[in-house]
Amino acid sequence: QKEVEQNSGPLSVPEGAIASLNCTYSDRGSQSFFWYRQYSGKSPELIMSIYSNGDKEDGRFTAQLNKASQYVSLLIRDSQPSDSATYLCAVRGGGGNKLTFGTGTQLKVEL
Amino acid sequence: NAGVTQTPKFQVLKTGQSMTLQCAQDMNHNSMYWYRQDPGMGLRLIYYSASEGTTDKGEVPNGYNVSRLNKREFSLRLESAAPSQTSVYFCASHWEGTGELFFGEGSRLTVL
């Protein structure tokens, strides 16, 4: 079982719709959770971080964390073509500094 | 403020050649990381350094060595390059305040 799992996609949504990206993790001691966005040929950039159960909103982005289910998700409201990218889920375990990444979900927002 | 700077950005090697990827950060972060990214594989940790003078293996360390020269610099060396090491390499530094990683622009390495 991979430590951090994501559906590779592509996930296609129409412009203006809500995109829902999901991630599960195996280490129950994990403390910190991150969503990075990566455009083709570019480096990853942080868009959301979440540390406690529940929802965290930042503009059009909402991160959701459920530690009991070992599940973290990212919702993108009013999706725009500029949101088309690969979204990487990353988890920091309870044991140290290592950040483990999922394989990423490719999102395509269509006009 | 440059953030994380990696050199070179592109490199082509022949099998068996050696090279060093350089990374420097100007954010005064303690921890630095080297990842490789391959299609369908996501980012995989090669080595990391929690502080100056310490290094630890990550998920895929074989074929690589690292040096944490000082707090700013963390280099990755391929002693005898193999085609399986063709990849995009990312250096990152870690801000302990939020746990965020800041990435360099990446180094695209091709081993023929």
mmCIF file of N, CA and C in Angstrom, chain B residues 8-90:
data_model
loop_
_atom_site.group_PDB
_atom_site.id
_atom_site.type_symbol
_atom_site.label_atom_id
_atom_site.label_comp_id
_atom_site.label_asym_id
_atom_site.label_seq_id
_atom_site.Cartn_x
_atom_site.Cartn_y
_atom_site.Cartn_z
ATOM 1 N N PRO B 8 22.734 22.680 -12.680
ATOM 2 C CA PRO B 8 22.220 23.341 -13.883
ATOM 3 C C PRO B 8 20.733 23.063 -14.064
ATOM 4 N N LYS B 9 20.087 23.740 -14.982
ATOM 5 C CA LYS B 9 18.674 23.501 -15.283
ATOM 6 C C LYS B 9 18.501 22.335 -16.252
ATOM 7 N N PHE B 10 19.468 22.122 -17.089
ATOM 8 C CA PHE B 10 19.431 21.020 -18.048
ATOM 9 C C PHE B 10 20.823 20.388 -18.123
ATOM 10 N N GLN B 11 20.857 19.068 -18.276
ATOM 11 C CA GLN B 11 22.126 18.365 -18.409
ATOM 12 C C GLN B 11 21.899 17.052 -19.142
ATOM 13 N N VAL B 12 22.805 16.756 -20.064
ATOM 14 C CA VAL B 12 22.800 15.466 -20.752
ATOM 15 C C VAL B 12 24.112 14.773 -20.423
ATOM 16 N N LEU B 13 24.012 13.542 -19.942
ATOM 17 C CA LEU B 13 25.189 12.759 -19.577
ATOM 18 C C LEU B 13 25.204 11.458 -20.356
ATOM 19 N N LYS B 14 26.395 10.893 -20.469
ATOM 20 C CA LYS B 14 26.513 9.536 -20.983
ATOM 21 C C LYS B 14 26.585 8.581 -19.795
ATOM 22 N N THR B 15 26.141 7.371 -20.006
ATOM 23 C CA THR B 15 26.199 6.358 -18.946
ATOM 24 C C THR B 15 27.616 6.261 -18.390
ATOM 25 N N GLY B 16 27.711 6.281 -17.055
ATOM 26 C CA GLY B 16 29.005 6.176 -16.405
ATOM 27 C C GLY B 16 29.632 7.507 -16.017
ATOM 28 N N GLN B 17 29.156 8.591 -16.599
ATOM 29 C CA GLN B 17 29.706 9.896 -16.242
ATOM 30 C C GLN B 17 29.190 10.317 -14.869
ATOM 31 N N SER B 18 29.891 11.251 -14.271
ATOM 32 C CA SER B 18 29.478 11.761 -12.966
ATOM 33 C C SER B 18 29.119 13.233 -13.082
ATOM 34 N N MET B 19 28.313 13.689 -12.151
ATOM 35 C CA MET B 19 27.985 15.103 -12.107
ATOM 36 C C MET B 19 27.387 15.450 -10.741
ATOM 37 N N THR B 20 27.392 16.730 -10.444
ATOM 38 C CA THR B 20 26.826 17.236 -9.196
ATOM 39 C C THR B 20 25.768 18.284 -9.502
ATOM 40 N N LEU B 21 24.601 18.105 -8.893
ATOM 41 C CA LEU B 21 23.549 19.119 -8.948
ATOM 42 C C LEU B 21 23.701 20.008 -7.719
ATOM 43 N N GLN B 22 23.700 21.318 -7.972
ATOM 44 C CA GLN B 22 23.890 22.267 -6.886
ATOM 45 C C GLN B 22 22.561 22.886 -6.471
ATOM 46 N N CYS B 23 22.427 23.158 -5.193
ATOM 47 C CA CYS B 23 21.218 23.791 -4.669
ATOM 48 C C CYS B 23 21.610 24.748 -3.560
ATOM 49 N N ALA B 24 21.027 25.936 -3.586
ATOM 50 C CA ALA B 24 21.270 26.910 -2.531
ATOM 51 C C ALA B 24 19.969 27.633 -2.195
ATOM 52 N N GLN B 25 19.776 27.897 -0.892
ATOM 53 C CA GLN B 25 18.594 28.640 -0.458
ATOM 54 C C GLN B 25 19.033 29.823 0.386
ATOM 55 N N ASP B 26 18.278 30.915 0.278
ATOM 56 C CA ASP B 26 18.626 32.136 0.999
ATOM 57 C C ASP B 26 17.571 32.491 2.035
ATOM 58 N N MET B 27 16.817 31.491 2.505
ATOM 59 C CA MET B 27 15.731 31.733 3.454
ATOM 60 C C MET B 27 16.088 31.329 4.879
ATOM 61 N N ASN B 28 17.323 30.935 5.092
ATOM 62 C CA ASN B 28 17.809 30.556 6.421
ATOM 63 C C ASN B 28 17.068 29.346 6.993
ATOM 64 N N HIS B 29 16.614 28.452 6.108
ATOM 65 C CA HIS B 29 15.920 27.247 6.563
ATOM 66 C C HIS B 29 16.919 26.186 7.014
ATOM 67 N N ASN B 30 16.520 25.398 8.004
ATOM 68 C CA ASN B 30 17.402 24.335 8.483
ATOM 69 C C ASN B 30 17.383 23.109 7.573
ATOM 70 N N SER B 31 16.189 22.723 7.123
ATOM 71 C CA SER B 31 16.044 21.460 6.393
ATOM 72 C C SER B 31 16.013 21.684 4.892
ATOM 73 N N MET B 32 16.683 20.770 4.185
ATOM 74 C CA MET B 32 16.685 20.802 2.726
ATOM 75 C C MET B 32 16.495 19.400 2.197
ATOM 76 N N TYR B 33 15.967 19.290 0.956
ATOM 77 C CA TYR B 33 15.546 18.017 0.389
ATOM 78 C C TYR B 33 15.938 17.924 -1.091
ATOM 79 N N TRP B 34 16.154 16.692 -1.531
ATOM 80 C CA TRP B 34 16.267 16.399 -2.950
ATOM 81 C C TRP B 34 15.201 15.366 -3.316
ATOM 82 N N TYR B 35 14.386 15.707 -4.330
ATOM 83 C CA TYR B 35 13.381 14.801 -4.876
ATOM 84 C C TYR B 35 13.678 14.551 -6.352
ATOM 85 N N ARG B 36 13.198 13.425 -6.831
ATOM 86 C CA ARG B 36 13.153 13.202 -8.265
ATOM 87 C C ARG B 36 11.702 12.990 -8.675
ATOM 88 N N GLN B 37 11.373 13.416 -9.875
ATOM 89 C CA GLN B 37 10.004 13.286 -10.368
ATOM 90 C C GLN B 37 10.020 12.610 -11.725
ATOM 91 N N ASP B 38 9.329 11.505 -11.812
ATOM 92 C CA ASP B 38 9.200 10.738 -13.042
ATOM 93 C C ASP B 38 7.727 10.620 -13.396
ATOM 94 N N PRO B 39 7.413 10.507 -14.678
ATOM 95 C CA PRO B 39 6.003 10.416 -15.088
ATOM 96 C C PRO B 39 5.279 9.291 -14.350
ATOM 97 N N GLY B 40 4.133 9.614 -13.761
ATOM 98 C CA GLY B 40 3.322 8.616 -13.079
ATOM 99 C C GLY B 40 3.823 8.197 -11.717
ATOM 100 N N MET B 41 4.974 8.764 -11.284
ATOM 101 C CA MET B 41 5.578 8.330 -10.020
ATOM 102 C C MET B 41 5.511 9.405 -8.949
ATOM 103 N N GLY B 42 5.091 10.592 -9.298
ATOM 104 C CA GLY B 42 5.071 11.652 -8.305
ATOM 105 C C GLY B 42 6.468 12.067 -7.896
ATOM 106 N N LEU B 43 6.566 12.755 -6.784
ATOM 107 C CA LEU B 43 7.844 13.189 -6.233
ATOM 108 C C LEU B 43 8.344 12.138 -5.247
ATOM 109 N N ARG B 44 9.542 11.661 -5.468
ATOM 110 C CA ARG B 44 10.112 10.664 -4.570
ATOM 111 C C ARG B 44 11.363 11.237 -3.911
ATOM 112 N N LEU B 45 11.438 11.068 -2.595
ATOM 113 C CA LEU B 45 12.524 11.652 -1.823
ATOM 114 C C LEU B 45 13.800 10.829 -1.991
ATOM 115 N N ILE B 46 14.888 11.517 -2.355
ATOM 116 C CA ILE B 46 16.180 10.853 -2.532
ATOM 117 C C ILE B 46 16.966 10.924 -1.222
ATOM 118 N N TYR B 47 17.235 12.140 -0.770
ATOM 119 C CA TYR B 47 17.938 12.401 0.479
ATOM 120 C C TYR B 47 17.371 13.681 1.077
ATOM 121 N N TYR B 48 17.533 13.817 2.372
ATOM 122 C CA TYR B 48 17.215 15.076 3.005
ATOM 123 C C TYR B 48 18.236 15.387 4.090
ATOM 124 N N SER B 49 18.245 16.660 4.484
ATOM 125 C CA SER B 49 19.167 17.125 5.516
ATOM 126 C C SER B 49 18.362 17.966 6.489
ATOM 127 N N ALA B 50 18.261 17.484 7.721
ATOM 128 C CA ALA B 50 17.458 18.190 8.725
ATOM 129 C C ALA B 50 18.192 19.412 9.262
ATOM 130 N N SER B 51 19.498 19.405 9.161
ATOM 131 C CA SER B 51 20.274 20.560 9.632
ATOM 132 C C SER B 51 21.672 20.467 9.042
ATOM 133 N N GLU B 52 22.403 21.544 9.156
ATOM 134 C CA GLU B 52 23.781 21.566 8.662
ATOM 135 C C GLU B 52 24.571 20.425 9.309
ATOM 136 N N GLY B 53 25.258 19.648 8.483
ATOM 137 C CA GLY B 53 26.078 18.565 8.994
ATOM 138 C C GLY B 53 25.390 17.227 9.102
ATOM 139 N N THR B 54 24.083 17.164 8.822
ATOM 140 C CA THR B 54 23.365 15.886 8.886
ATOM 141 C C THR B 54 22.674 15.609 7.562
ATOM 142 N N THR B 55 22.680 14.326 7.171
ATOM 143 C CA THR B 55 21.942 13.902 5.987
ATOM 144 C C THR B 55 21.313 12.535 6.266
ATOM 145 N N ASP B 56 20.181 12.266 5.617
ATOM 146 C CA ASP B 56 19.499 10.987 5.786
ATOM 147 C C ASP B 56 18.936 10.520 4.466
ATOM 148 N N LYS B 57 18.870 9.192 4.322
ATOM 149 C CA LYS B 57 18.335 8.615 3.101
ATOM 150 C C LYS B 57 16.821 8.755 3.056
ATOM 151 N N GLY B 58 16.335 8.927 1.840
ATOM 152 C CA GLY B 58 14.906 8.937 1.613
ATOM 153 C C GLY B 58 14.451 7.635 1.008
ATOM 154 N N GLU B 59 13.499 7.716 0.115
ATOM 155 C CA GLU B 59 12.877 6.536 -0.481
ATOM 156 C C GLU B 59 13.747 5.879 -1.544
ATOM 157 N N VAL B 60 14.502 6.690 -2.326
ATOM 158 C CA VAL B 60 15.265 6.162 -3.463
ATOM 159 C C VAL B 60 16.699 6.679 -3.464
ATOM 160 N N PRO B 61 17.528 6.321 -2.475
ATOM 161 C CA PRO B 61 18.875 6.889 -2.379
ATOM 162 C C PRO B 61 19.948 6.222 -3.233
ATOM 163 N N ASN B 62 19.668 5.010 -3.727
ATOM 164 C CA ASN B 62 20.717 4.258 -4.404
ATOM 165 C C ASN B 62 21.210 4.978 -5.660
ATOM 166 N N GLY B 63 22.542 5.080 -5.780
ATOM 167 C CA GLY B 63 23.153 5.730 -6.933
ATOM 168 C C GLY B 63 23.427 7.207 -6.727
ATOM 169 N N TYR B 64 23.097 7.706 -5.535
ATOM 170 C CA TYR B 64 23.264 9.132 -5.241
ATOM 171 C C TYR B 64 24.051 9.327 -3.950
ATOM 172 N N ASN B 65 24.733 10.462 -3.886
ATOM 173 C CA ASN B 65 25.330 10.925 -2.633
ATOM 174 C C ASN B 65 24.999 12.399 -2.469
ATOM 175 N N VAL B 66 25.013 12.857 -1.239
ATOM 176 C CA VAL B 66 24.708 14.262 -0.981
ATOM 177 C C VAL B 66 25.746 14.855 -0.040
ATOM 178 N N SER B 67 25.809 16.193 -0.088
ATOM 179 C CA SER B 67 26.665 16.937 0.832
ATOM 180 C C SER B 67 25.925 18.175 1.284
ATOM 181 N N ARG B 68 25.842 18.345 2.606
ATOM 182 C CA ARG B 68 25.283 19.598 3.134
ATOM 183 C C ARG B 68 26.483 20.451 3.498
ATOM 184 N N LEU B 69 26.891 21.281 2.547
ATOM 185 C CA LEU B 69 28.132 22.020 2.662
ATOM 186 C C LEU B 69 28.074 23.061 3.771
ATOM 187 N N ASN B 70 26.946 23.689 3.928
ATOM 188 C CA ASN B 70 26.697 24.691 4.957
ATOM 189 C C ASN B 70 25.185 24.843 5.041
ATOM 190 N N LYS B 71 24.701 25.812 5.787
ATOM 191 C CA LYS B 71 23.262 25.927 5.953
ATOM 192 C C LYS B 71 22.568 26.254 4.630
ATOM 193 N N ARG B 72 23.237 26.965 3.740
ATOM 194 C CA ARG B 72 22.623 27.405 2.491
ATOM 195 C C ARG B 72 22.621 26.334 1.401
ATOM 196 N N GLU B 73 23.639 25.473 1.378
ATOM 197 C CA GLU B 73 23.876 24.649 0.195
ATOM 198 C C GLU B 73 23.732 23.152 0.462
ATOM 199 N N PHE B 74 23.090 22.480 -0.489
ATOM 200 C CA PHE B 74 22.859 21.034 -0.389
ATOM 201 C C PHE B 74 23.007 20.464 -1.791
ATOM 202 N N SER B 75 24.071 19.688 -2.013
ATOM 203 C CA SER B 75 24.349 19.207 -3.362
ATOM 204 C C SER B 75 24.040 17.725 -3.487
ATOM 205 N N LEU B 76 23.707 17.321 -4.716
ATOM 206 C CA LEU B 76 23.389 15.928 -5.032
ATOM 207 C C LEU B 76 24.363 15.445 -6.096
ATOM 208 N N ARG B 77 25.042 14.327 -5.832
ATOM 209 C CA ARG B 77 26.041 13.829 -6.764
ATOM 210 C C ARG B 77 25.649 12.461 -7.309
ATOM 211 N N LEU B 78 25.816 12.328 -8.618
ATOM 212 C CA LEU B 78 25.674 11.040 -9.289
ATOM 213 C C LEU B 78 27.086 10.593 -9.653
ATOM 214 N N GLU B 79 27.562 9.529 -9.044
ATOM 215 C CA GLU B 79 28.944 9.097 -9.255
ATOM 216 C C GLU B 79 29.126 8.400 -10.595
ATOM 217 N N SER B 80 28.164 7.593 -10.984
ATOM 218 C CA SER B 80 28.227 6.848 -12.242
ATOM 219 C C SER B 80 26.807 6.788 -12.798
ATOM 220 N N ALA B 81 26.482 7.765 -13.638
ATOM 221 C CA ALA B 81 25.099 7.924 -14.077
ATOM 222 C C ALA B 81 24.602 6.718 -14.877
ATOM 223 N N ALA B 82 23.330 6.401 -14.682
ATOM 224 C CA ALA B 82 22.668 5.320 -15.403
ATOM 225 C C ALA B 82 21.408 5.863 -16.074
ATOM 226 N N PRO B 83 20.966 5.246 -17.168
ATOM 227 C CA PRO B 83 19.747 5.720 -17.842
ATOM 228 C C PRO B 83 18.537 5.793 -16.901
ATOM 229 N N SER B 84 18.500 4.937 -15.875
ATOM 230 C CA SER B 84 17.376 4.958 -14.925
ATOM 231 C C SER B 84 17.356 6.237 -14.086
ATOM 232 N N GLN B 85 18.424 7.004 -14.132
ATOM 233 C CA GLN B 85 18.478 8.257 -13.390
ATOM 234 C C GLN B 85 18.040 9.451 -14.236
ATOM 235 N N THR B 86 17.602 9.186 -15.439
ATOM 236 C CA THR B 86 16.967 10.228 -16.254
ATOM 237 C C THR B 86 15.695 10.669 -15.543
ATOM 238 N N SER B 87 15.598 11.946 -15.229
ATOM 239 C CA SER B 87 14.490 12.414 -14.412
ATOM 240 C C SER B 87 14.556 13.935 -14.294
ATOM 241 N N VAL B 88 13.569 14.481 -13.626
ATOM 242 C CA VAL B 88 13.618 15.887 -13.217
ATOM 243 C C VAL B 88 13.890 15.899 -11.718
ATOM 244 N N TYR B 89 14.912 16.634 -11.320
ATOM 245 C CA TYR B 89 15.327 16.690 -9.926
ATOM 246 C C TYR B 89 14.937 18.035 -9.324
ATOM 247 N N PHE B 90 14.306 17.970 -8.159
ATOM 248 C CA PHE B 90 13.904 19.181 -7.451
ATOM 249 C C PHE B 90 14.594 19.236 -6.097
#
